[in-house]
CSV table of C-alpha atoms and ligand atoms in Angstrom, one decimal:
chain,number,residue,atom,x,y,z
A,10,UNK,CA,-2.3,34.1,76.3
A,11,UNK,CA,-2.2,37.5,75.6
A,12,UNK,CA,1.1,37.7,74.1
A,13,UNK,CA,0.4,34.8,71.7
A,14,UNK,CA,-2.6,36.6,70.7
A,15,UNK,CA,-0.7,39.6,69.8
A,16,UNK,CA,1.7,37.6,68.2
A,17,UNK,CA,-0.8,35.6,66.1
A,18,UNK,CA,-2.3,39.2,65.0
A,19,UNK,CA,0.7,40.8,64.2
A,20,UNK,CA,1.6,37.5,62.0
A,21,UNK,CA,-1.7,37.8,60.5
A,22,UNK,CA,-1.2,41.4,59.7
A,23,UNK,CA,2.3,40.8,58.2
A,24,UNK,CA,0.7,38.3,55.6
A,25,UNK,CA,-2.2,40.6,55.0
A,26,UNK,CA,0.2,43.2,53.9
A,27,UNK,CA,2.5,41.2,52.1
A,28,UNK,CA,-0.4,39.9,49.9
A,29,UNK,CA,-1.6,43.7,49.5
A,30,UNK,CA,1.9,44.8,48.4
A,31,UNK,CA,2.2,41.8,45.9
A,32,UNK,CA,2.8,44.4,42.8
A,33,UNK,CA,0.2,44.4,39.6
A,34,UNK,CA,2.1,43.9,35.9
A,35,UNK,CA,1.2,45.9,33.5
A,36,UNK,CA,2.8,44.2,30.1
A,37,UNK,CA,2.8,45.9,27.1
A,38,UNK,CA,4.2,44.3,24.1
A,39,UNK,CA,4.9,46.6,20.6
A,40,UNK,CA,5.2,44.4,17.2
A,41,UNK,CA,7.9,45.2,15.1
A,42,UNK,CA,9.3,48.3,16.8
A,43,UNK,CA,13.1,49.1,16.4
A,44,UNK,CA,14.7,51.7,18.2
A,45,UNK,CA,13.6,54.5,17.1
A,46,UNK,CA,12.4,55.6,20.4
A,47,UNK,CA,12.8,59.2,21.5
A,48,UNK,CA,14.9,58.2,24.4
A,49,UNK,CA,17.1,55.7,22.9
A,50,UNK,CA,18.2,57.9,19.6
A,51,UNK,CA,17.6,55.1,17.3
A,52,UNK,CA,16.4,58.0,15.0
A,53,UNK,CA,16.7,61.7,15.8
A,54,UNK,CA,13.4,62.8,14.8
A,55,UNK,CA,11.4,60.0,16.6
A,56,UNK,CA,8.5,61.4,19.0
A,57,UNK,CA,7.6,59.2,22.0
A,58,UNK,CA,6.6,61.2,24.5
A,59,UNK,CA,5.0,58.7,26.7
A,60,UNK,CA,7.8,56.2,26.4
A,61,UNK,CA,10.2,58.8,27.1
A,62,UNK,CA,7.9,59.9,30.3
A,63,UNK,CA,7.8,56.0,31.2
A,64,UNK,CA,11.7,55.6,30.9
A,65,UNK,CA,12.2,58.9,32.7
A,66,UNK,CA,10.1,57.2,35.8
A,67,UNK,CA,11.8,54.0,35.6
A,68,UNK,CA,14.8,52.2,34.0
A,69,UNK,CA,15.5,51.5,30.3
A,70,UNK,CA,17.5,49.2,28.5
A,71,UNK,CA,19.5,50.9,25.5
A,72,UNK,CA,21.4,47.7,24.5
A,73,UNK,CA,18.4,45.0,24.6
A,74,UNK,CA,18.0,42.3,22.2
A,75,UNK,CA,15.3,39.9,20.7
A,76,UNK,CA,16.2,36.2,21.1
A,77,UNK,CA,14.7,35.7,17.3
A,78,UNK,CA,14.1,38.3,14.6
A,79,UNK,CA,10.6,37.5,13.9
A,80,UNK,CA,7.1,37.2,15.7
A,81,UNK,CA,6.4,33.8,16.8
A,82,UNK,CA,9.9,32.7,17.8
A,83,UNK,CA,10.8,35.8,19.7
A,84,UNK,CA,7.5,35.7,21.5
A,85,UNK,CA,7.5,32.0,22.4
A,86,UNK,CA,10.9,32.6,23.7
A,87,UNK,CA,10.0,35.4,25.9
A,88,UNK,CA,6.9,33.8,27.3
A,89,UNK,CA,8.5,30.4,27.9
A,90,UNK,CA,11.9,31.6,29.1
A,91,UNK,CA,13.5,29.3,26.6
A,92,UNK,CA,15.6,30.5,23.6
A,93,UNK,CA,14.2,29.4,20.0
A,94,UNK,CA,17.7,27.1,20.0
A,95,UNK,CA,16.1,25.2,22.8
A,96,UNK,CA,12.9,25.1,21.7
A,97,UNK,CA,13.2,24.7,17.7
A,98,UNK,CA,10.8,27.5,17.3
A,99,UNK,CA,12.1,29.7,14.6
A,100,UNK,CA,9.5,29.9,12.3
A,101,UNK,CA,5.5,31.5,12.1
A,102,UNK,CA,4.6,28.0,12.8
A,103,UNK,CA,4.3,25.9,14.9
A,104,UNK,CA,2.1,27.1,17.8
A,105,UNK,CA,4.3,25.6,20.8
A,106,UNK,CA,1.5,23.9,22.5
A,107,UNK,CA,1.7,21.1,19.7
A,108,UNK,CA,4.9,20.5,20.6
A,109,UNK,CA,4.3,17.3,22.7
A,110,UNK,CA,7.6,18.6,24.9
A,111,UNK,CA,6.2,22.3,25.4
A,112,UNK,CA,2.1,21.4,25.8
A,113,UNK,CA,2.1,21.7,29.6
A,114,UNK,CA,5.1,24.3,29.8
A,115,UNK,CA,4.0,26.8,32.4
A,116,UNK,CA,4.3,30.2,30.8
A,117,UNK,CA,5.1,33.5,32.1
A,118,UNK,CA,1.4,34.3,32.4
A,119,UNK,CA,0.6,31.2,33.9
A,120,UNK,CA,3.1,31.5,36.7
A,121,UNK,CA,1.3,34.4,37.9
A,122,UNK,CA,-1.7,32.8,37.9
A,123,UNK,CA,-0.3,29.9,39.5
A,124,UNK,CA,0.6,32.2,42.4
A,125,UNK,CA,-3.1,34.3,43.0
A,126,UNK,CA,-2.6,36.6,40.3
A,127,UNK,CA,-5.5,37.6,37.6
A,128,UNK,CA,-4.3,37.4,33.8
A,129,UNK,CA,-5.9,39.1,31.3
A,130,UNK,CA,-4.8,40.0,28.0
A,131,UNK,CA,-5.9,41.7,24.5
A,132,UNK,CA,-4.1,42.2,21.2
A,133,UNK,CA,-0.8,40.5,20.1
A,134,UNK,CA,0.6,38.9,23.0
A,135,UNK,CA,1.6,35.5,21.2
A,136,UNK,CA,1.9,35.4,17.5
A,137,UNK,CA,-1.8,34.1,17.8
A,138,UNK,CA,-2.6,37.0,20.0
A,139,UNK,CA,-4.1,35.9,23.7
A,140,UNK,CA,-3.7,32.2,22.4
A,141,UNK,CA,-5.8,29.9,20.1
A,142,UNK,CA,-9.6,29.9,21.0
A,143,UNK,CA,-10.0,26.0,22.3
A,144,UNK,CA,-12.4,23.6,21.6
A,145,UNK,CA,-15.0,23.1,24.4
A,146,UNK,CA,-13.8,19.6,24.9
A,147,UNK,CA,-10.2,20.8,25.5
A,148,UNK,CA,-11.2,23.3,27.9
A,149,UNK,CA,-10.7,20.9,30.8
A,150,UNK,CA,-7.4,19.4,29.8
A,151,UNK,CA,-5.3,22.5,29.4
A,152,UNK,CA,-4.9,25.9,31.1
A,153,UNK,CA,-5.9,28.8,29.3
A,154,UNK,CA,-3.3,30.8,28.2
A,155,UNK,CA,-4.9,33.8,30.2
A,156,UNK,CA,-7.8,33.9,32.2
A,157,UNK,CA,-9.3,36.9,30.7
A,158,UNK,CA,-9.3,37.9,27.0
A,159,UNK,CA,-10.9,40.3,24.3
A,160,UNK,CA,-10.1,39.2,20.7
A,161,UNK,CA,-9.3,42.9,19.7
A,162,UNK,CA,-6.4,44.4,18.3
A,163,UNK,CA,-4.8,44.0,14.6
A,164,UNK,CA,-5.0,46.7,11.8
A,165,UNK,CA,-8.3,47.3,12.2
A,166,UNK,CA,-9.8,49.8,9.6
A,167,UNK,CA,-8.1,49.5,6.1
A,168,UNK,CA,-8.8,51.0,2.9
A,169,UNK,CA,-10.4,49.8,0.1
A,170,UNK,CA,-7.4,49.3,-1.9
A,171,UNK,CA,-3.6,49.2,-1.3
A,172,UNK,CA,-2.3,53.0,-1.0
A,173,UNK,CA,1.3,52.2,-2.6
A,174,UNK,CA,2.1,50.3,-6.2
A,175,UNK,CA,2.0,46.8,-6.3
A,176,UNK,CA,5.0,45.2,-4.4
A,177,UNK,CA,7.1,42.2,-5.8
A,178,UNK,CA,6.6,38.8,-5.3
A,179,UNK,CA,2.7,38.7,-5.2
A,180,UNK,CA,1.6,42.2,-3.9
A,181,UNK,CA,1.2,40.6,-0.5
A,182,UNK,CA,-1.6,42.8,1.4
A,183,UNK,CA,0.3,43.7,3.9
A,184,UNK,CA,3.0,45.4,2.4
A,185,UNK,CA,1.4,48.9,2.2
A,186,UNK,CA,1.6,52.3,4.3
A,187,UNK,CA,0.3,55.8,4.2
A,188,UNK,CA,-2.5,57.8,5.6
A,189,UNK,CA,-5.6,55.9,6.9
A,190,UNK,CA,-8.2,56.6,7.5
A,191,UNK,CA,-8.6,59.9,6.2
A,192,UNK,CA,-10.7,61.6,8.8
A,193,UNK,CA,-8.2,61.6,11.8
A,194,UNK,CA,-10.4,59.1,13.4
A,195,UNK,CA,-8.1,56.9,15.2
A,196,UNK,CA,-11.0,55.4,17.0
A,197,UNK,CA,-11.3,52.3,14.7
A,198,UNK,CA,-8.0,50.9,14.7
A,199,UNK,CA,-7.1,47.6,16.4
A,200,UNK,CA,-4.5,49.4,18.9
A,201,UNK,CA,-6.7,52.2,19.9
A,202,UNK,CA,-9.3,49.6,20.8
A,203,UNK,CA,-6.6,47.5,22.5
A,204,UNK,CA,-6.1,50.4,24.9
A,205,UNK,CA,-9.5,51.3,25.3
A,206,UNK,CA,-10.3,47.5,26.7
A,207,UNK,CA,-6.9,47.8,28.5
A,208,UNK,CA,-7.7,51.0,30.3
A,209,UNK,CA,-11.5,49.5,31.5
A,210,UNK,CA,-9.3,46.2,32.9
A,211,UNK,CA,-7.3,49.3,35.1
A,212,UNK,CA,-10.0,51.1,36.1
A,213,UNK,CA,-11.8,47.9,37.3
A,214,UNK,CA,-9.3,45.8,38.6
A,215,UNK,CA,-10.1,43.4,41.3
A,216,UNK,CA,-9.3,45.1,44.7
A,217,UNK,CA,-8.4,41.7,46.6
A,218,UNK,CA,-6.2,40.1,44.0
A,219,UNK,CA,-3.3,41.2,42.0
A,220,UNK,CA,-3.3,41.4,38.2
A,221,UNK,CA,-1.2,40.8,35.5
A,222,UNK,CA,-2.4,42.6,32.6
A,223,UNK,CA,-1.3,42.4,29.1
A,224,UNK,CA,-1.9,44.6,26.1
A,225,UNK,CA,-0.5,43.8,22.5
A,226,UNK,CA,0.2,46.6,20.2
A,227,UNK,CA,0.2,45.7,16.4
A,228,UNK,CA,2.0,48.7,14.8
A,229,UNK,CA,4.2,49.7,13.6
A,230,UNK,CA,4.4,46.4,11.7
A,231,UNK,CA,3.2,46.6,8.3
A,232,UNK,CA,0.9,48.0,7.0
A,233,UNK,CA,1.8,50.9,8.4
A,234,UNK,CA,-1.3,53.1,8.5
A,235,UNK,CA,-2.0,56.0,10.5
A,236,UNK,CA,-4.0,59.1,10.6
A,237,UNK,CA,-2.3,62.5,9.2
A,238,UNK,CA,-1.8,64.1,12.7
A,239,UNK,CA,0.8,61.8,13.4
A,240,UNK,CA,2.5,61.8,10.4
A,241,UNK,CA,2.3,65.7,10.7
A,242,UNK,CA,5.1,65.3,13.4
A,243,UNK,CA,7.6,64.4,10.9
A,244,UNK,CA,9.1,66.3,7.8
A,245,UNK,CA,7.7,65.7,4.5
A,246,UNK,CA,11.4,65.4,3.3
A,247,UNK,CA,14.7,63.2,3.1
A,248,UNK,CA,16.0,64.3,6.4
A,249,UNK,CA,13.8,61.7,8.0
A,250,UNK,CA,15.8,59.0,6.2
A,251,UNK,CA,18.3,56.2,8.2
A,252,UNK,CA,21.6,57.0,7.1
A,253,UNK,CA,23.1,54.4,4.6
A,254,UNK,CA,26.2,53.3,3.2
A,255,UNK,CA,26.4,52.5,-0.5
A,256,UNK,CA,27.6,49.3,-1.3
A,257,UNK,CA,27.1,48.0,2.3
A,258,UNK,CA,26.5,44.2,1.7
A,259,UNK,CA,29.6,44.1,-0.3
A,260,UNK,CA,31.8,42.7,2.7
A,261,UNK,CA,28.4,40.8,4.5
A,262,UNK,CA,28.6,36.6,3.8
A,263,UNK,CA,26.5,35.6,1.1
A,264,UNK,CA,24.7,33.3,3.7
A,265,UNK,CA,23.5,36.5,5.1
A,266,UNK,CA,21.1,36.9,2.3
A,267,UNK,CA,19.6,33.0,3.0
A,268,UNK,CA,18.0,34.4,6.4
A,269,UNK,CA,15.7,36.9,4.2
A,270,UNK,CA,16.1,35.3,0.7
A,271,UNK,CA,12.7,35.9,-0.7
A,272,UNK,CA,10.2,37.9,1.0
A,273,UNK,CA,7.3,40.3,0.4
A,274,UNK,CA,8.9,43.0,1.9
A,275,UNK,CA,10.4,45.0,-0.7
A,276,UNK,CA,14.0,45.7,-0.6
A,277,UNK,CA,15.5,49.1,-0.6
A,278,UNK,CA,16.1,49.2,-4.5
A,279,UNK,CA,12.3,48.6,-5.1
A,280,UNK,CA,11.3,51.5,-2.2
A,281,UNK,CA,13.9,53.8,-3.8
A,282,UNK,CA,12.4,53.1,-7.6
A,283,UNK,CA,9.1,53.6,-6.6
A,284,UNK,CA,9.2,56.6,-4.5
A,285,UNK,CA,8.3,54.8,-1.3
A,286,UNK,CA,11.2,55.2,0.9
A,287,UNK,CA,10.0,58.4,2.8
A,288,UNK,CA,6.8,57.3,2.5
A,289,UNK,CA,7.5,53.9,4.6
A,290,UNK,CA,10.0,55.7,6.9
A,291,UNK,CA,7.3,58.3,8.0
A,292,UNK,CA,4.6,56.0,7.9
A,293,UNK,CA,6.7,53.4,10.4
A,294,UNK,CA,7.7,56.7,12.6
A,295,UNK,CA,3.7,57.8,12.4
A,296,UNK,CA,2.9,54.6,13.7
A,297,UNK,CA,5.2,54.5,16.3
A,298,UNK,CA,4.1,58.0,17.8
A,299,UNK,CA,0.3,56.7,17.6
A,300,UNK,CA,1.1,53.6,19.4
A,301,UNK,CA,3.1,55.6,22.1
A,302,UNK,CA,-0.1,57.9,22.2
A,303,UNK,CA,-2.2,54.4,23.2
A,304,UNK,CA,0.4,53.5,25.9
A,305,UNK,CA,0.3,57.0,27.2
A,306,UNK,CA,-3.5,56.2,27.8
A,307,UNK,CA,-3.0,53.2,29.7
A,308,UNK,CA,0.0,54.7,32.0
A,309,UNK,CA,-2.8,57.9,32.6
A,310,UNK,CA,-5.3,55.5,33.8
A,311,UNK,CA,-2.8,53.5,35.8
A,312,UNK,CA,-1.9,57.3,37.4
A,313,UNK,CA,-5.7,57.8,37.8
A,314,UNK,CA,-6.7,54.7,39.4
A,315,UNK,CA,-4.2,55.1,42.0
A,316,UNK,CA,-2.1,51.9,41.5
A,317,UNK,CA,0.7,53.5,39.6
A,318,UNK,CA,2.9,53.0,42.9
A,319,UNK,CA,1.9,49.3,43.1
A,320,UNK,CA,2.2,48.2,39.4
A,321,UNK,CA,5.5,46.9,37.6
A,322,UNK,CA,5.2,48.3,33.9
A,323,UNK,CA,7.4,46.7,31.5
A,324,UNK,CA,7.2,47.6,28.0
A,325,UNK,CA,9.2,45.4,24.9
A,326,UNK,CA,9.3,45.3,21.3
A,327,UNK,CA,9.5,41.4,19.6
A,328,UNK,CA,12.4,42.4,17.3
A,329,UNK,CA,13.6,45.4,15.2
A,330,UNK,CA,12.9,46.5,11.5
A,331,UNK,CA,15.0,47.8,8.6
A,332,UNK,CA,13.8,50.4,6.9
A,333,UNK,CA,16.4,50.7,4.2
A,334,UNK,CA,19.8,50.0,6.2
A,335,UNK,CA,21.5,47.0,4.7
A,336,UNK,CA,19.6,47.2,1.5
A,337,UNK,CA,16.2,46.1,3.0
A,338,UNK,CA,13.2,46.4,4.3
A,339,UNK,CA,12.0,44.1,7.2
A,340,UNK,CA,13.0,41.9,10.1
A,341,UNK,CA,14.9,38.4,9.6
A,342,UNK,CA,18.2,39.6,10.2
A,343,UNK,CA,21.1,39.5,12.9
A,344,UNK,CA,22.2,43.2,13.0
A,345,UNK,CA,21.4,45.6,15.7
A,346,UNK,CA,18.6,47.2,13.4
A,347,UNK,CA,16.8,43.7,13.7
A,348,UNK,CA,17.4,42.5,17.1
A,349,UNK,CA,17.9,45.7,19.2
A,350,UNK,CA,14.4,46.7,20.8
A,351,UNK,CA,13.1,49.2,23.6
A,352,UNK,CA,12.8,47.9,26.6
A,353,UNK,CA,11.6,49.8,29.8
A,354,UNK,CA,10.7,49.0,33.3
A,355,UNK,CA,8.9,51.1,36.0
A,356,UNK,CA,7.2,50.4,39.2
A,357,UNK,CA,8.0,49.2,42.5
A,358,UNK,CA,11.4,47.7,42.6
A,359,UNK,CA,12.7,49.6,39.9
A,360,UNK,CA,15.0,52.9,40.3
A,361,UNK,CA,14.0,56.1,38.5
A,362,UNK,CA,15.6,57.7,35.9
A,363,UNK,CA,18.0,55.0,34.8
A,364,UNK,CA,20.0,53.9,31.6
A,365,UNK,CA,21.2,50.7,31.3
A,366,UNK,CA,23.7,50.1,28.9
A,367,UNK,CA,24.4,46.2,29.5
A,368,UNK,CA,23.7,44.2,26.7
A,369,UNK,CA,20.2,42.4,27.8
A,370,UNK,CA,17.8,39.9,26.2
A,371,UNK,CA,13.9,39.7,25.9
A,372,UNK,CA,14.5,36.0,27.9
A,373,UNK,CA,15.5,38.1,31.0
A,374,UNK,CA,12.0,39.5,31.1
A,375,UNK,CA,10.4,36.2,32.7
A,376,UNK,CA,12.7,35.8,35.7
A,377,UNK,CA,12.9,39.6,36.0
A,378,UNK,CA,9.0,39.9,36.6
A,379,UNK,CA,9.0,36.7,38.9
A,380,UNK,CA,11.6,38.1,41.4
A,381,UNK,CA,9.9,41.6,41.1
A,382,UNK,CA,6.8,40.2,42.2
A,383,UNK,CA,8.1,37.8,44.7
A,384,UNK,CA,6.8,34.8,43.1
A,385,UNK,CA,8.7,31.6,43.5
A,386,UNK,CA,11.7,31.7,41.3
A,387,UNK,CA,12.0,28.7,38.6
A,388,UNK,CA,15.1,26.9,37.8
A,389,UNK,CA,13.9,26.2,34.1
A,390,UNK,CA,14.5,29.7,32.7
A,391,UNK,CA,17.1,30.3,30.3
A,392,UNK,CA,17.0,34.1,30.9
A,393,UNK,CA,18.9,36.4,34.0
A,394,UNK,CA,16.6,38.3,36.4
A,395,UNK,CA,17.3,42.1,35.5
A,396,UNK,CA,16.6,42.9,39.5
A,397,UNK,CA,20.1,43.9,40.3
A,398,UNK,CA,20.1,46.4,37.0
A,399,UNK,CA,16.8,47.8,37.7
A,400,UNK,CA,18.3,48.5,41.4
A,401,UNK,CA,21.3,50.0,40.1
A,402,UNK,CA,21.9,50.2,36.3
A,403,UNK,CA,26.0,49.8,37.0
A,404,UNK,CA,25.5,46.2,38.2
A,405,UNK,CA,27.5,43.9,36.5
A,406,UNK,CA,26.0,41.2,34.0
A,407,UNK,CA,27.7,38.2,32.9
A,408,UNK,CA,26.7,37.4,29.2
A,409,UNK,CA,25.9,39.1,26.2
A,410,UNK,CA,22.9,39.2,24.4
A,411,UNK,CA,22.1,35.9,21.7
A,412,UNK,CA,19.8,36.5,19.0
A,413,UNK,CA,19.3,33.2,16.7
A,414,UNK,CA,17.4,33.1,13.2
A,415,UNK,CA,17.0,29.9,12.3
A,416,UNK,CA,19.4,26.7,13.2
A,417,UNK,CA,23.1,27.7,13.0
A,418,UNK,CA,22.7,31.3,12.6
A,419,UNK,CA,23.7,33.4,15.9
A,420,UNK,CA,24.4,36.7,16.6
A,421,UNK,CA,26.4,37.6,20.0
A,422,UNK,CA,26.3,41.4,21.3
A,423,UNK,CA,28.6,42.1,23.7
A,424,UNK,CA,28.9,46.1,25.1
A,425,UNK,CA,31.4,46.6,22.3
A,426,UNK,CA,30.8,44.1,19.5
A,427,UNK,CA,28.7,42.5,17.6
A,428,UNK,CA,29.7,39.2,16.4
A,429,UNK,CA,27.8,37.0,13.9
A,430,UNK,CA,28.1,33.6,12.7
A,431,UNK,CA,26.3,31.9,9.7
A,432,UNK,CA,25.4,28.2,9.4
A,433,UNK,CA,28.0,27.7,6.8
A,434,UNK,CA,30.9,29.3,9.2
A,435,UNK,CA,30.7,32.4,7.4
A,436,UNK,CA,31.2,35.7,9.8
A,437,UNK,CA,31.0,39.0,10.8
A,438,UNK,CA,32.4,41.5,13.2
A,439,UNK,CA,31.4,45.0,14.1
A,440,UNK,CA,33.0,47.4,16.3
A,441,UNK,CA,29.5,49.1,17.7
A,442,UNK,CA,31.5,52.1,19.3
A,443,UNK,CA,33.6,52.9,16.1
A,444,UNK,CA,30.8,51.6,13.6
A,445,UNK,CA,27.5,52.0,15.3
A,446,UNK,CA,25.4,51.3,11.9
A,447,UNK,CA,27.6,48.2,11.6
A,448,UNK,CA,29.5,49.2,8.2
A,449,UNK,CA,32.6,47.6,8.2
A,450,UNK,CA,32.7,44.1,8.8
A,451,UNK,CA,35.9,43.1,10.6
A,452,UNK,CA,36.0,39.7,10.8
A,453,UNK,CA,38.9,38.7,8.5
A,454,UNK,CA,40.9,41.5,10.2
A,455,UNK,CA,43.7,39.3,11.9
A,456,UNK,CA,43.8,42.1,14.5
A,457,UNK,CA,40.8,41.0,15.8
A,458,UNK,CA,41.4,37.0,16.3
A,459,UNK,CA,41.3,37.4,20.0
A,460,UNK,CA,37.8,39.5,19.8
A,461,UNK,CA,36.5,36.6,17.3
A,462,UNK,CA,37.3,33.4,19.6
A,463,UNK,CA,36.1,35.6,23.1
A,464,UNK,CA,32.7,35.7,21.3
A,465,UNK,CA,32.2,32.6,19.8
A,466,UNK,CA,32.5,30.7,23.1
A,467,UNK,CA,28.8,32.1,23.6
A,468,UNK,CA,27.5,30.6,20.9
A,469,UNK,CA,24.6,28.7,21.8
A,470,UNK,CA,25.4,25.0,22.8
A,471,UNK,CA,22.2,24.0,22.5
A,472,UNK,CA,21.1,24.5,18.6
A,473,UNK,CA,18.1,22.2,17.7
A,474,UNK,CA,16.9,21.5,14.2
A,475,UNK,CA,13.6,23.5,13.3
A,476,UNK,CA,10.7,21.4,15.4
A,477,UNK,CA,7.9,19.6,14.0
A,478,UNK,CA,5.5,22.0,12.0
A,479,UNK,CA,7.8,24.5,11.3
A,480,UNK,CA,7.0,26.9,8.5
A,481,UNK,CA,7.2,30.2,7.0
A,482,UNK,CA,10.6,31.9,7.3
A,483,UNK,CA,12.4,28.5,7.8
A,484,UNK,CA,16.2,28.1,6.7
A,485,UNK,CA,17.9,24.8,6.8
A,486,UNK,CA,21.3,24.0,6.1
A,487,UNK,CA,23.6,20.6,5.4
A,488,UNK,CA,27.0,21.3,5.9
A,489,UNK,CA,27.9,17.8,4.3
A,490,UNK,CA,26.1,19.0,1.0
A,491,UNK,CA,26.6,22.7,1.4
A,492,UNK,CA,22.8,22.8,0.7
A,493,UNK,CA,20.7,25.4,1.9
A,494,UNK,CA,16.9,25.1,1.8
A,495,UNK,CA,14.7,28.2,2.3
A,496,UNK,CA,10.9,27.7,2.5
A,497,UNK,CA,11.6,24.4,1.0
A,498,UNK,CA,13.4,25.8,-2.3
A,499,UNK,CA,16.8,24.6,-2.6
A,500,UNK,CA,19.1,27.9,-2.6
A,501,UNK,CA,22.2,27.1,-5.2
A,502,UNK,CA,25.6,28.7,-4.4
A,503,UNK,CA,25.5,30.2,-8.1
A,504,UNK,CA,21.7,31.6,-7.7
A,505,UNK,CA,21.6,35.1,-8.4
A,506,UNK,CA,21.4,37.4,-5.1
A,507,UNK,CA,17.3,38.5,-5.1
A,508,UNK,CA,16.5,42.2,-5.6
B,6,CA,CA1,7.1,41.0,15.4
B,7,CA,CA1,29.2,47.0,4.9
């Protein structure tokens, strides 16, 4: 009797200990953040002390890639654990819940909510923030994306008129950058408020329940407004400009232009002609440093709350951004500058001070967090858990990173190579060790036939057409007629390249 009673108490204690040890998750997203992060070395002058400190106490992935080079498809892929080629979501629309097949998909935060976590979020997590607001009659039907949300984030304070000259294709209001507001007051910026709300959530976290807390930062997405203090971190001269090669697009297929055929993001030619290139680069870097400081506020709050030891922190960017490389600014490309992102983990289950150079995918975040938290694994996820690499960065990975931008256009990033195939069958291949800027397309070189073959076999076997309701940056191609359609307009083979 005494024995079984003690055994019972032991089991009870063991169960309680397990529950108490279930780690929290602090899930931090940065919008349009390429690898211009201090410790990643994508830009030699980038100043991100807080992300660098997080990487030093955790594991940072130096070869991490998005699954789609655009907000909605990248975030949908990460949060559903499915490739864009599986969902058919490639554009800024649709919202995945409108697709019957995915209407009841259990997302990453919902999986945590199903297993005892309190889920909370603010800012830009999905392309639509923390999920659309439901009509009252729908609340009983569908689970919330997050249990607790705050409608914060976005640009915040805006100047009364654009700071730069009118941009091509309609002078889009988002195409702007520079010093704003002029008084060094950051508190009216959306990202500052996202951080403030998240700090309060950390301070007042439930004592009897683990949390999954998501903070989505909007910058350095355009408009890149930052206060003067962040610009002061960067020299006001041409040493800030990224290296370029004149005529770099001469050896990229015509189809590469179709992926970003006609967009409000100005081309390199425009920013040069209007003396805006340096201003854009400094504005982007300033915004990155500002967001780094907001992430620093979250990490300080976590330390002060005593929860750092029991919280898995993950920081990720949804895709990269060009600042003149390959003759463009913006996203929607299959090169490293468009696909490579920061990805940092720290906390329980993560070895400190590691740099992992295996190609990995944002798709891997879902199964990784599930494993780190000890939740039941799911058989319907397309990513691979990074738990082995978080323990030992040298642990082998079995596959490269894949990025897709609309049906038929894919990049395969292995340790050494970047291979791209467009929907019309044209190809690119770069030796990323010898040519890290992807200047020399080797695809037509007969000596690389084996490399091409080895990479082609990773092209997605599921490659769906755009889902119903797809819109904004959607490109389709019909091989039978050789007809490409961009945003509803046919591109002819003879159309001049857009300037
Ligand atoms: Ca984005
Ligand atoms: Ca080139």
